[in-house]
Amino acid sequence: MYDCIIVGKGPAGLSAALYLGRDGYKVLVVGLGSMLEKAEVVENYLGIFAISGTELLQISKKQVTNVGVEIKEEKVLNIYNKNEEFNVVTNIGEYKSKCIILALGSKKGNAKIKNAEKFVGKAISYCVSCDGFFYKDKNVGVIGSSEHAVEEAIKLKNYTDNVTIYTNGKDMKVTDKYIDYLKNFNVDNRKIEHLDGEDELSHIVFSEDDKIKIDGVFIANDTPNIDDLSNNLGILTEKNKVVIDENNMTNVKAVFACGDMINDFKQVSTAVGSGAAAGNSCIKYLINSNLSEKVKKL
Amino acid sequence: MNIEIYTTPTCIWCKTAKEYFDSKGIEYKEYDVTEDNEKALEMVEKSGQRGVPVIDIDGNIIIGFDKEAIEELITEFIEDE
């Protein structure tokens, strides 16, 4: 069990990790990549004349692993709260913690399916946990081609046996953990032209002469973003930003947020600053909630 | 003010909505649509869709936990009182 799992390994997440790690907490940083990798040169970070984003990240990672923090290059698919513990499900494994710091960066764009937004709530949903019940014994599809699609299809099996994964022209890309699960589902690799229906979605259209009838579709973005993760945790967002209090805590107890998810001015410096604040608030939370093993030993 | 919430047990936004009303000390009626088929149909009829939660505040239908819309209706009610 980790004291804290930090989701996202850009400057905000690593900054939070540095504060927790230096204070001796057991910390995991997990995620795939960072926007900073794309910065050819950073010239506005105080104290450093010029450095590439990749090099700045490499130094930062070395600095946090040096104080005992673990870093894993894995895609986070789901975070859920059970018995006052958090479970973070990735494409490789599952990890538990006492609290969570979200540092996922700006919302990543996922491929749009034509007409998907038009039918939200009308046989299209982004949340099996919320709306799966309405598709009991129906013919349903999950649109997606990653482990996230398999996770959603598994949840749908609780309601119906008739679940197909539609990859929209892509090949399924899943880790070993999901290969066996995938055998339980039909996979359709055809490219989707658009979704069709009158009041409600009724068909997936592949081409003018090629369409299938469907009762419901769940969309599973290949890289789950904050909206997807918040459907499991219930984290409030406003204008594409996560809502936090003065301690960087979200509306969900023990879940903090920092970096581009909360900042209007998206810079390395502001990410590092808010990461430090979130890390510090998390330490205070662990101590005040009597969840800190270090304090218990005193 | 009459408030009805249509929920499913696994929907986190339903829980968030209920916690919101609880924190304000506002009473509401909850219908678990997985247990009550009649209420499930009623919810679809009222809201024209199948996403939960659906919140009915004196006949005003709110789909999802739309805090701003809820607050607007509640404030109006408190001001009218």
CSV table of C-alpha atoms in Angstrom, one decimal:
chain,number,residue,atom,x,y,z
A,1,MET,CA,0.0,0.0,0.0
A,2,TYR,CA,1.4,3.4,-1.0
A,3,ASP,CA,0.8,6.5,1.0
A,4,CYS,CA,0.2,8.4,-2.2
A,5,ILE,CA,-0.2,7.5,-5.9
A,6,ILE,CA,0.5,10.4,-8.2
A,7,VAL,CA,-1.2,10.0,-11.6
A,8,GLY,CA,0.8,11.9,-14.2
A,9,LYS,CA,4.6,12.2,-14.5
A,10,GLY,CA,5.1,15.7,-15.8
A,11,PRO,CA,6.6,18.6,-13.7
A,12,ALA,CA,3.5,18.9,-11.5
A,13,GLY,CA,3.4,15.2,-10.5
A,14,LEU,CA,7.2,15.0,-10.0
A,15,SER,CA,7.2,18.1,-7.9
A,16,ALA,CA,4.5,16.7,-5.6
A,17,ALA,CA,6.5,13.4,-5.5
A,18,LEU,CA,9.7,15.3,-4.5
A,19,TYR,CA,8.0,16.8,-1.4
A,20,LEU,CA,6.4,13.5,-0.3
A,21,GLY,CA,9.5,11.5,-1.1
A,22,ARG,CA,11.8,13.8,0.9
A,23,ASP,CA,9.5,13.4,3.9
A,24,GLY,CA,9.9,9.6,3.7
A,25,TYR,CA,6.5,8.7,2.3
A,26,LYS,CA,5.9,5.7,0.1
A,27,VAL,CA,5.0,7.2,-3.3
A,28,LEU,CA,4.3,5.9,-6.7
A,29,VAL,CA,4.2,8.1,-9.8
A,30,VAL,CA,2.4,6.5,-12.7
A,31,GLY,CA,1.5,7.6,-16.2
A,32,LEU,CA,2.5,7.8,-19.8
A,33,GLY,CA,4.7,10.7,-21.1
A,34,SER,CA,4.3,14.4,-20.5
A,35,MET,CA,3.6,17.4,-22.7
A,36,LEU,CA,7.0,18.7,-21.6
A,37,GLU,CA,8.7,16.1,-23.7
A,38,LYS,CA,7.6,18.0,-26.7
A,39,ALA,CA,9.3,21.3,-25.6
A,40,GLU,CA,12.5,21.6,-27.6
A,41,VAL,CA,13.8,24.2,-25.3
A,42,VAL,CA,12.6,25.7,-22.0
A,43,GLU,CA,14.1,29.2,-21.4
A,44,ASN,CA,11.7,30.6,-18.8
A,45,TYR,CA,12.3,28.3,-15.8
A,46,LEU,CA,14.0,30.4,-13.2
A,47,GLY,CA,17.6,29.4,-12.5
A,48,ILE,CA,18.1,27.5,-15.8
A,49,PHE,CA,19.2,29.5,-18.9
A,50,ALA,CA,18.0,26.9,-21.4
A,51,ILE,CA,17.2,23.2,-21.3
A,52,SER,CA,15.2,20.8,-23.4
A,53,GLY,CA,12.0,19.5,-22.0
A,54,THR,CA,13.3,15.9,-22.2
A,55,GLU,CA,16.4,16.7,-20.2
A,56,LEU,CA,14.5,18.7,-17.6
A,57,LEU,CA,12.2,15.7,-17.1
A,58,GLN,CA,15.2,13.3,-16.9
A,59,ILE,CA,16.9,15.3,-14.2
A,60,SER,CA,13.6,15.7,-12.3
A,61,LYS,CA,12.9,11.9,-12.4
A,62,LYS,CA,16.4,11.2,-11.1
A,63,GLN,CA,15.9,13.7,-8.3
A,64,VAL,CA,12.6,12.0,-7.2
A,65,THR,CA,13.8,8.4,-7.5
A,66,ASN,CA,16.8,9.5,-5.5
A,67,VAL,CA,14.5,10.1,-2.5
A,68,GLY,CA,12.8,6.7,-2.9
A,69,VAL,CA,9.9,7.5,-5.1
A,70,GLU,CA,8.9,4.7,-7.6
A,71,ILE,CA,8.0,5.7,-11.2
A,72,LYS,CA,6.1,3.4,-13.5
A,73,GLU,CA,5.5,4.0,-17.3
A,74,GLU,CA,1.9,2.6,-17.4
A,75,LYS,CA,-1.4,3.9,-18.7
A,76,VAL,CA,-4.0,4.6,-15.9
A,77,LEU,CA,-7.3,3.2,-16.9
A,78,ASN,CA,-9.4,3.5,-13.8
A,79,ILE,CA,-9.2,4.9,-10.3
A,80,TYR,CA,-11.8,3.8,-7.7
A,81,ASN,CA,-12.4,4.2,-4.0
A,82,LYS,CA,-13.1,1.1,-1.9
A,83,ASN,CA,-13.1,0.9,1.9
A,84,GLU,CA,-11.2,4.2,2.3
A,85,GLU,CA,-8.5,3.0,0.0
A,86,PHE,CA,-7.9,4.0,-3.6
A,87,ASN,CA,-7.2,1.4,-6.3
A,88,VAL,CA,-5.4,2.6,-9.4
A,89,VAL,CA,-5.9,0.2,-12.4
A,90,THR,CA,-3.3,0.4,-15.2
A,91,ASN,CA,-2.8,-1.5,-18.4
A,92,ILE,CA,-0.2,-3.6,-16.5
A,93,GLY,CA,-1.3,-3.9,-12.9
A,94,GLU,CA,-3.3,-2.5,-10.0
A,95,TYR,CA,-2.0,-0.5,-7.0
A,96,LYS,CA,-3.5,0.7,-3.7
A,97,SER,CA,-2.9,4.0,-1.9
A,98,LYS,CA,-4.2,6.1,1.0
A,99,CYS,CA,-4.5,9.2,-1.2
A,100,ILE,CA,-4.2,10.3,-4.8
A,101,ILE,CA,-2.7,13.3,-6.5
A,102,LEU,CA,-4.0,13.9,-10.0
A,103,ALA,CA,-1.5,15.6,-12.3
A,104,LEU,CA,-2.8,14.5,-15.7
A,105,GLY,CA,-2.1,17.7,-17.6
A,106,SER,CA,-4.4,19.2,-20.2
A,107,LYS,CA,-7.2,17.2,-21.6
A,108,LYS,CA,-5.9,15.1,-24.4
A,109,GLY,CA,-7.9,15.0,-27.6
A,110,ASN,CA,-9.4,11.7,-28.5
A,111,ALA,CA,-10.7,10.8,-32.0
A,112,LYS,CA,-14.2,12.1,-32.5
A,113,ILE,CA,-16.9,9.9,-33.9
A,114,LYS,CA,-19.3,11.8,-36.1
A,115,ASN,CA,-22.7,12.4,-34.3
A,116,ALA,CA,-21.6,10.9,-31.0
A,117,GLU,CA,-22.3,14.0,-29.1
A,118,LYS,CA,-25.7,14.3,-30.7
A,119,PHE,CA,-26.9,11.1,-29.1
A,120,VAL,CA,-25.4,11.3,-25.6
A,121,GLY,CA,-27.9,9.9,-23.2
A,122,LYS,CA,-29.9,8.7,-26.2
A,123,ALA,CA,-28.3,5.3,-26.5
A,124,ILE,CA,-24.8,6.7,-26.3
A,125,SER,CA,-22.9,6.9,-23.0
A,126,TYR,CA,-19.4,7.4,-21.7
A,127,CYS,CA,-20.1,5.6,-18.4
A,128,VAL,CA,-20.9,1.9,-18.0
A,129,SER,CA,-21.0,2.2,-14.2
A,130,CYS,CA,-23.7,4.9,-14.5
A,131,ASP,CA,-25.9,3.8,-17.4
A,132,GLY,CA,-25.0,0.1,-18.1
A,133,PHE,CA,-28.3,-0.9,-16.4
A,134,PHE,CA,-30.4,0.5,-19.2
A,135,TYR,CA,-28.9,-1.9,-21.7
A,136,LYS,CA,-29.8,-5.2,-19.9
A,137,ASP,CA,-29.9,-8.0,-22.4
A,138,LYS,CA,-29.5,-5.6,-25.3
A,139,ASN,CA,-27.1,-5.6,-28.3
A,140,VAL,CA,-24.4,-3.1,-27.3
A,141,GLY,CA,-21.1,-1.9,-28.6
A,142,VAL,CA,-18.0,-0.3,-27.1
A,143,ILE,CA,-16.1,2.0,-29.4
A,144,GLY,CA,-12.4,2.0,-28.6
A,145,SER,CA,-9.2,0.0,-29.3
A,146,SER,CA,-7.3,0.0,-26.1
A,147,GLU,CA,-7.4,-1.7,-22.7
A,148,HIS,CA,-10.0,1.0,-21.7
A,149,ALA,CA,-12.5,-0.5,-24.2
A,150,VAL,CA,-11.9,-4.0,-22.8
A,151,GLU,CA,-12.5,-2.7,-19.2
A,152,GLU,CA,-15.8,-1.1,-20.3
A,153,ALA,CA,-16.8,-4.3,-22.2
A,154,ILE,CA,-16.1,-6.4,-19.1
A,155,LYS,CA,-18.3,-4.1,-17.0
A,156,LEU,CA,-21.1,-4.4,-19.6
A,157,LYS,CA,-21.0,-8.2,-19.4
A,158,ASN,CA,-22.8,-7.8,-16.1
A,159,TYR,CA,-25.8,-6.6,-18.0
A,160,THR,CA,-25.7,-8.3,-21.4
A,161,ASP,CA,-23.8,-11.1,-23.2
A,162,ASN,CA,-24.2,-9.3,-26.5
A,163,VAL,CA,-21.2,-7.0,-26.4
A,164,THR,CA,-19.0,-6.1,-29.4
A,165,ILE,CA,-15.9,-3.9,-29.4
A,166,TYR,CA,-15.8,-1.6,-32.5
A,167,THR,CA,-12.2,-0.4,-33.1
A,168,ASN,CA,-13.1,2.2,-35.8
A,169,GLY,CA,-10.5,0.9,-38.2
A,170,LYS,CA,-7.7,0.4,-35.7
A,171,ASP,CA,-6.1,-2.8,-34.5
A,172,MET,CA,-6.7,-3.6,-30.8
A,173,LYS,CA,-3.7,-2.6,-28.8
A,174,VAL,CA,-3.7,-4.2,-25.4
A,175,THR,CA,-1.1,-5.5,-22.9
A,176,ASP,CA,-0.9,-9.2,-21.9
A,177,LYS,CA,-3.1,-8.6,-18.9
A,178,TYR,CA,-6.1,-8.0,-21.3
A,179,ILE,CA,-5.4,-10.6,-24.1
A,180,ASP,CA,-7.4,-13.4,-22.3
A,181,TYR,CA,-10.3,-11.0,-21.5
A,182,LEU,CA,-10.5,-9.9,-25.1
A,183,LYS,CA,-11.3,-13.5,-26.2
A,184,ASN,CA,-14.7,-13.0,-24.6
A,185,PHE,CA,-15.8,-10.4,-27.0
A,186,ASN,CA,-16.5,-9.9,-30.7
A,187,VAL,CA,-14.2,-7.4,-32.2
A,188,ASP,CA,-15.2,-5.5,-35.3
A,189,ASN,CA,-12.3,-3.6,-37.0
A,190,ARG,CA,-14.3,-1.7,-39.6
A,191,LYS,CA,-13.9,2.1,-39.8
A,192,ILE,CA,-16.9,4.0,-38.6
A,193,GLU,CA,-18.3,6.6,-41.0
A,194,HIS,CA,-20.9,8.0,-38.5
A,195,LEU,CA,-23.6,7.1,-36.0
A,196,ASP,CA,-27.2,7.3,-37.1
A,197,GLY,CA,-30.7,7.4,-35.8
A,198,GLU,CA,-33.8,9.5,-35.4
A,199,ASP,CA,-34.5,10.5,-31.8
A,200,GLU,CA,-32.1,7.9,-30.6
A,201,LEU,CA,-29.0,6.2,-32.0
A,202,SER,CA,-30.1,3.1,-33.9
A,203,HIS,CA,-27.2,2.3,-36.3
A,204,ILE,CA,-23.5,2.3,-36.6
A,205,VAL,CA,-22.7,3.3,-40.2
A,206,PHE,CA,-19.5,2.0,-41.8
A,207,SER,CA,-20.3,3.1,-45.4
A,208,GLU,CA,-23.4,4.0,-47.4
A,209,ASP,CA,-24.3,0.3,-47.9
A,210,ASP,CA,-22.8,-1.1,-44.7
A,211,LYS,CA,-24.5,-0.5,-41.4
A,212,ILE,CA,-25.5,-2.4,-38.4
A,213,LYS,CA,-28.4,-2.0,-35.9
A,214,ILE,CA,-27.4,-1.4,-32.3
A,215,ASP,CA,-29.3,-0.7,-29.0
A,216,GLY,CA,-26.5,1.2,-27.3
A,217,VAL,CA,-22.9,2.4,-27.6
A,218,PHE,CA,-20.4,3.2,-24.9
A,219,ILE,CA,-17.4,5.3,-25.9
A,220,ALA,CA,-14.1,4.3,-24.4
A,221,ASN,CA,-11.4,6.9,-25.2
A,222,ASP,CA,-8.1,5.1,-25.9
A,223,THR,CA,-6.4,7.4,-23.4
A,224,PRO,CA,-8.8,8.0,-20.5
A,225,ASN,CA,-8.9,11.7,-19.7
A,226,ILE,CA,-10.0,13.4,-16.5
A,227,ASP,CA,-13.6,13.2,-17.6
A,228,ASP,CA,-13.4,9.4,-17.9
A,229,LEU,CA,-11.5,9.0,-14.6
A,230,SER,CA,-13.9,11.3,-12.8
A,231,ASN,CA,-16.9,9.2,-13.8
A,232,ASN,CA,-15.5,6.6,-11.3
A,233,LEU,CA,-14.4,9.0,-8.6
A,234,GLY,CA,-17.0,11.8,-9.0
A,235,ILE,CA,-14.6,14.6,-9.3
A,236,LEU,CA,-16.1,17.9,-10.2
A,237,THR,CA,-14.8,19.9,-13.2
A,238,GLU,CA,-15.7,23.3,-14.4
A,239,LYS,CA,-14.7,24.8,-17.8
A,240,ASN,CA,-12.3,21.9,-18.4
A,241,LYS,CA,-10.5,22.4,-15.1
A,242,VAL,CA,-10.7,20.3,-11.9
A,243,VAL,CA,-12.3,22.2,-9.1
A,244,ILE,CA,-10.1,22.3,-6.0
A,245,ASP,CA,-10.2,24.0,-2.5
A,246,GLU,CA,-7.5,26.1,-0.9
A,247,ASN,CA,-5.5,22.9,-0.1
A,248,ASN,CA,-5.5,21.6,-3.7
A,249,MET,CA,-8.1,19.0,-2.6
A,250,THR,CA,-10.9,18.1,-5.0
A,251,ASN,CA,-14.5,17.6,-3.9
A,252,VAL,CA,-13.5,13.9,-3.2
A,253,LYS,CA,-11.7,13.5,0.1
A,254,ALA,CA,-8.0,12.6,-0.2
A,255,VAL,CA,-7.9,13.3,-3.9
A,256,PHE,CA,-5.7,16.3,-4.8
A,257,ALA,CA,-5.0,17.9,-8.2
A,258,CYS,CA,-2.2,20.1,-9.6
A,259,GLY,CA,-0.6,21.3,-12.8
A,260,ASP,CA,-2.3,22.1,-16.1
A,261,MET,CA,-5.5,20.4,-14.8
A,262,ILE,CA,-6.1,23.4,-12.5
A,263,ASN,CA,-4.0,26.2,-14.0
A,264,ASP,CA,-5.0,28.7,-16.6
A,265,PHE,CA,-1.4,29.7,-17.1
A,266,LYS,CA,0.1,26.4,-18.2
A,267,GLN,CA,3.8,26.7,-17.6
A,268,VAL,CA,6.5,24.5,-16.1
A,269,SER,CA,6.9,27.0,-13.3
A,270,THR,CA,3.2,27.0,-12.4
A,271,ALA,CA,3.0,23.2,-12.7
A,272,VAL,CA,6.0,22.8,-10.3
A,273,GLY,CA,4.5,25.3,-7.9
A,274,SER,CA,1.0,23.7,-7.7
A,275,GLY,CA,2.7,20.3,-7.5
A,276,ALA,CA,4.6,21.4,-4.5
A,277,ALA,CA,1.4,22.8,-2.9
A,278,ALA,CA,-0.5,19.5,-3.6
A,279,GLY,CA,2.4,17.4,-2.2
A,280,ASN,CA,2.5,19.5,1.0
A,281,SER,CA,-1.3,19.4,1.4
A,282,CYS,CA,-1.2,15.6,1.0
A,283,ILE,CA,1.5,15.3,3.7
A,284,LYS,CA,-0.7,17.4,6.1
A,285,TYR,CA,-3.7,15.3,5.2
A,286,LEU,CA,-1.8,12.1,6.0
A,287,ILE,CA,-0.7,13.4,9.3
A,288,ASN,CA,-4.0,15.0,10.4
A,289,SER,CA,-6.0,11.9,9.4
A,290,ASN,CA,-3.6,9.7,11.4
A,291,LEU,CA,-2.8,7.8,8.2
A,292,SER,CA,0.9,8.5,8.4
A,293,GLU,CA,2.9,5.5,9.6
A,294,LYS,CA,5.7,7.8,10.5
A,295,VAL,CA,3.6,9.8,13.0
A,296,LYS,CA,2.0,6.6,14.4
A,297,LYS,CA,5.5,5.4,15.3
A,298,LEU,CA,6.3,8.5,17.3
B,1,MET,CA,-39.8,22.4,-3.0
B,2,ASN,CA,-40.2,18.8,-4.2
B,3,ILE,CA,-37.0,17.0,-5.3
B,4,GLU,CA,-36.9,13.5,-6.9
B,5,ILE,CA,-33.6,11.8,-7.9
B,6,TYR,CA,-33.5,8.9,-10.2
B,7,THR,CA,-30.4,6.8,-9.6
B,8,THR,CA,-28.5,3.6,-10.2
B,9,PRO,CA,-26.4,2.1,-7.3
B,10,THR,CA,-23.1,2.1,-9.2
B,11,CYS,CA,-23.3,5.7,-10.5
B,12,ILE,CA,-20.9,7.9,-8.7
B,13,TRP,CA,-22.6,11.1,-9.8
B,14,CYS,CA,-25.8,9.9,-8.2
B,15,LYS,CA,-23.9,9.6,-4.9
B,16,THR,CA,-22.4,13.0,-5.4
B,17,ALA,CA,-25.8,14.5,-6.1
B,18,LYS,CA,-27.3,12.9,-2.9
B,19,GLU,CA,-24.3,14.1,-0.8
B,20,TYR,CA,-24.8,17.6,-2.2
B,21,PHE,CA,-28.5,17.7,-1.1
B,22,ASP,CA,-27.6,16.1,2.3
B,23,SER,CA,-24.9,18.7,2.9
B,24,LYS,CA,-27.5,21.5,2.4
B,25,GLY,CA,-30.0,19.7,4.6
B,26,ILE,CA,-32.4,19.5,1.7
B,27,GLU,CA,-34.8,16.5,1.6
B,28,TYR,CA,-35.4,14.5,-1.6
B,29,LYS,CA,-37.0,11.3,-2.8
B,30,GLU,CA,-34.7,8.7,-4.4
B,31,TYR,CA,-35.7,6.2,-7.0
B,32,ASP,CA,-33.3,3.4,-7.7
B,33,VAL,CA,-34.3,2.7,-11.3
B,34,THR,CA,-32.6,-0.7,-11.3
B,35,GLU,CA,-35.2,-1.8,-8.7
B,36,ASP,CA,-38.2,0.1,-10.0
B,37,ASN,CA,-39.0,-0.4,-13.6
B,38,GLU,CA,-42.0,2.0,-13.5
B,39,LYS,CA,-39.7,4.7,-12.3
B,40,ALA,CA,-37.1,3.9,-14.9
B,41,LEU,CA,-39.7,4.4,-17.6
B,42,GLU,CA,-40.9,7.6,-15.9
B,43,MET,CA,-37.3,8.9,-15.9
B,44,VAL,CA,-36.8,8.3,-19.6
B,45,GLU,CA,-40.1,9.9,-20.3
B,46,LYS,CA,-39.4,13.0,-18.2
B,47,SER,CA,-35.8,13.5,-19.4
B,48,GLY,CA,-36.0,12.0,-22.9
B,49,GLN,CA,-32.8,10.1,-22.4
B,50,ARG,CA,-31.2,7.2,-20.4
B,51,GLY,CA,-28.4,8.8,-18.5
B,52,VAL,CA,-28.4,9.0,-14.7
B,53,PRO,CA,-28.8,10.8,-12.4
B,54,VAL,CA,-31.9,12.6,-13.4
B,55,ILE,CA,-33.0,15.3,-10.9
B,56,ASP,CA,-36.5,16.6,-10.9
B,57,ILE,CA,-36.9,19.9,-8.9
B,58,ASP,CA,-40.5,21.0,-9.0
B,59,GLY,CA,-40.9,19.7,-12.5
B,60,ASN,CA,-37.6,21.2,-13.7
B,61,ILE,CA,-35.5,18.3,-15.1
B,62,ILE,CA,-31.8,18.3,-14.7
B,63,ILE,CA,-29.7,15.6,-16.4
B,64,GLY,CA,-26.5,14.6,-14.6
B,65,PHE,CA,-25.1,16.3,-11.6
B,66,ASP,CA,-25.2,19.9,-13.0
B,67,LYS,CA,-24.4,21.8,-9.8
B,68,GLU,CA,-24.9,25.2,-11.4
B,69,ALA,CA,-28.4,24.4,-12.6
B,70,ILE,CA,-29.3,22.8,-9.3
B,71,GLU,CA,-28.0,25.8,-7.3
B,72,GLU,CA,-29.9,28.2,-9.6
B,73,LEU,CA,-33.2,26.4,-8.9
B,74,ILE,CA,-32.6,26.1,-5.2
B,75,THR,CA,-31.6,29.8,-4.9
B,76,GLU,CA,-34.8,30.8,-6.6
B,77,PHE,CA,-36.8,28.7,-4.2
B,78,ILE,CA,-35.0,30.1,-1.1
B,79,GLU,CA,-35.6,33.7,-2.4
B,80,ASP,CA,-39.3,33.0,-3.0
B,81,GLU,CA,-39.6,31.7,0.5
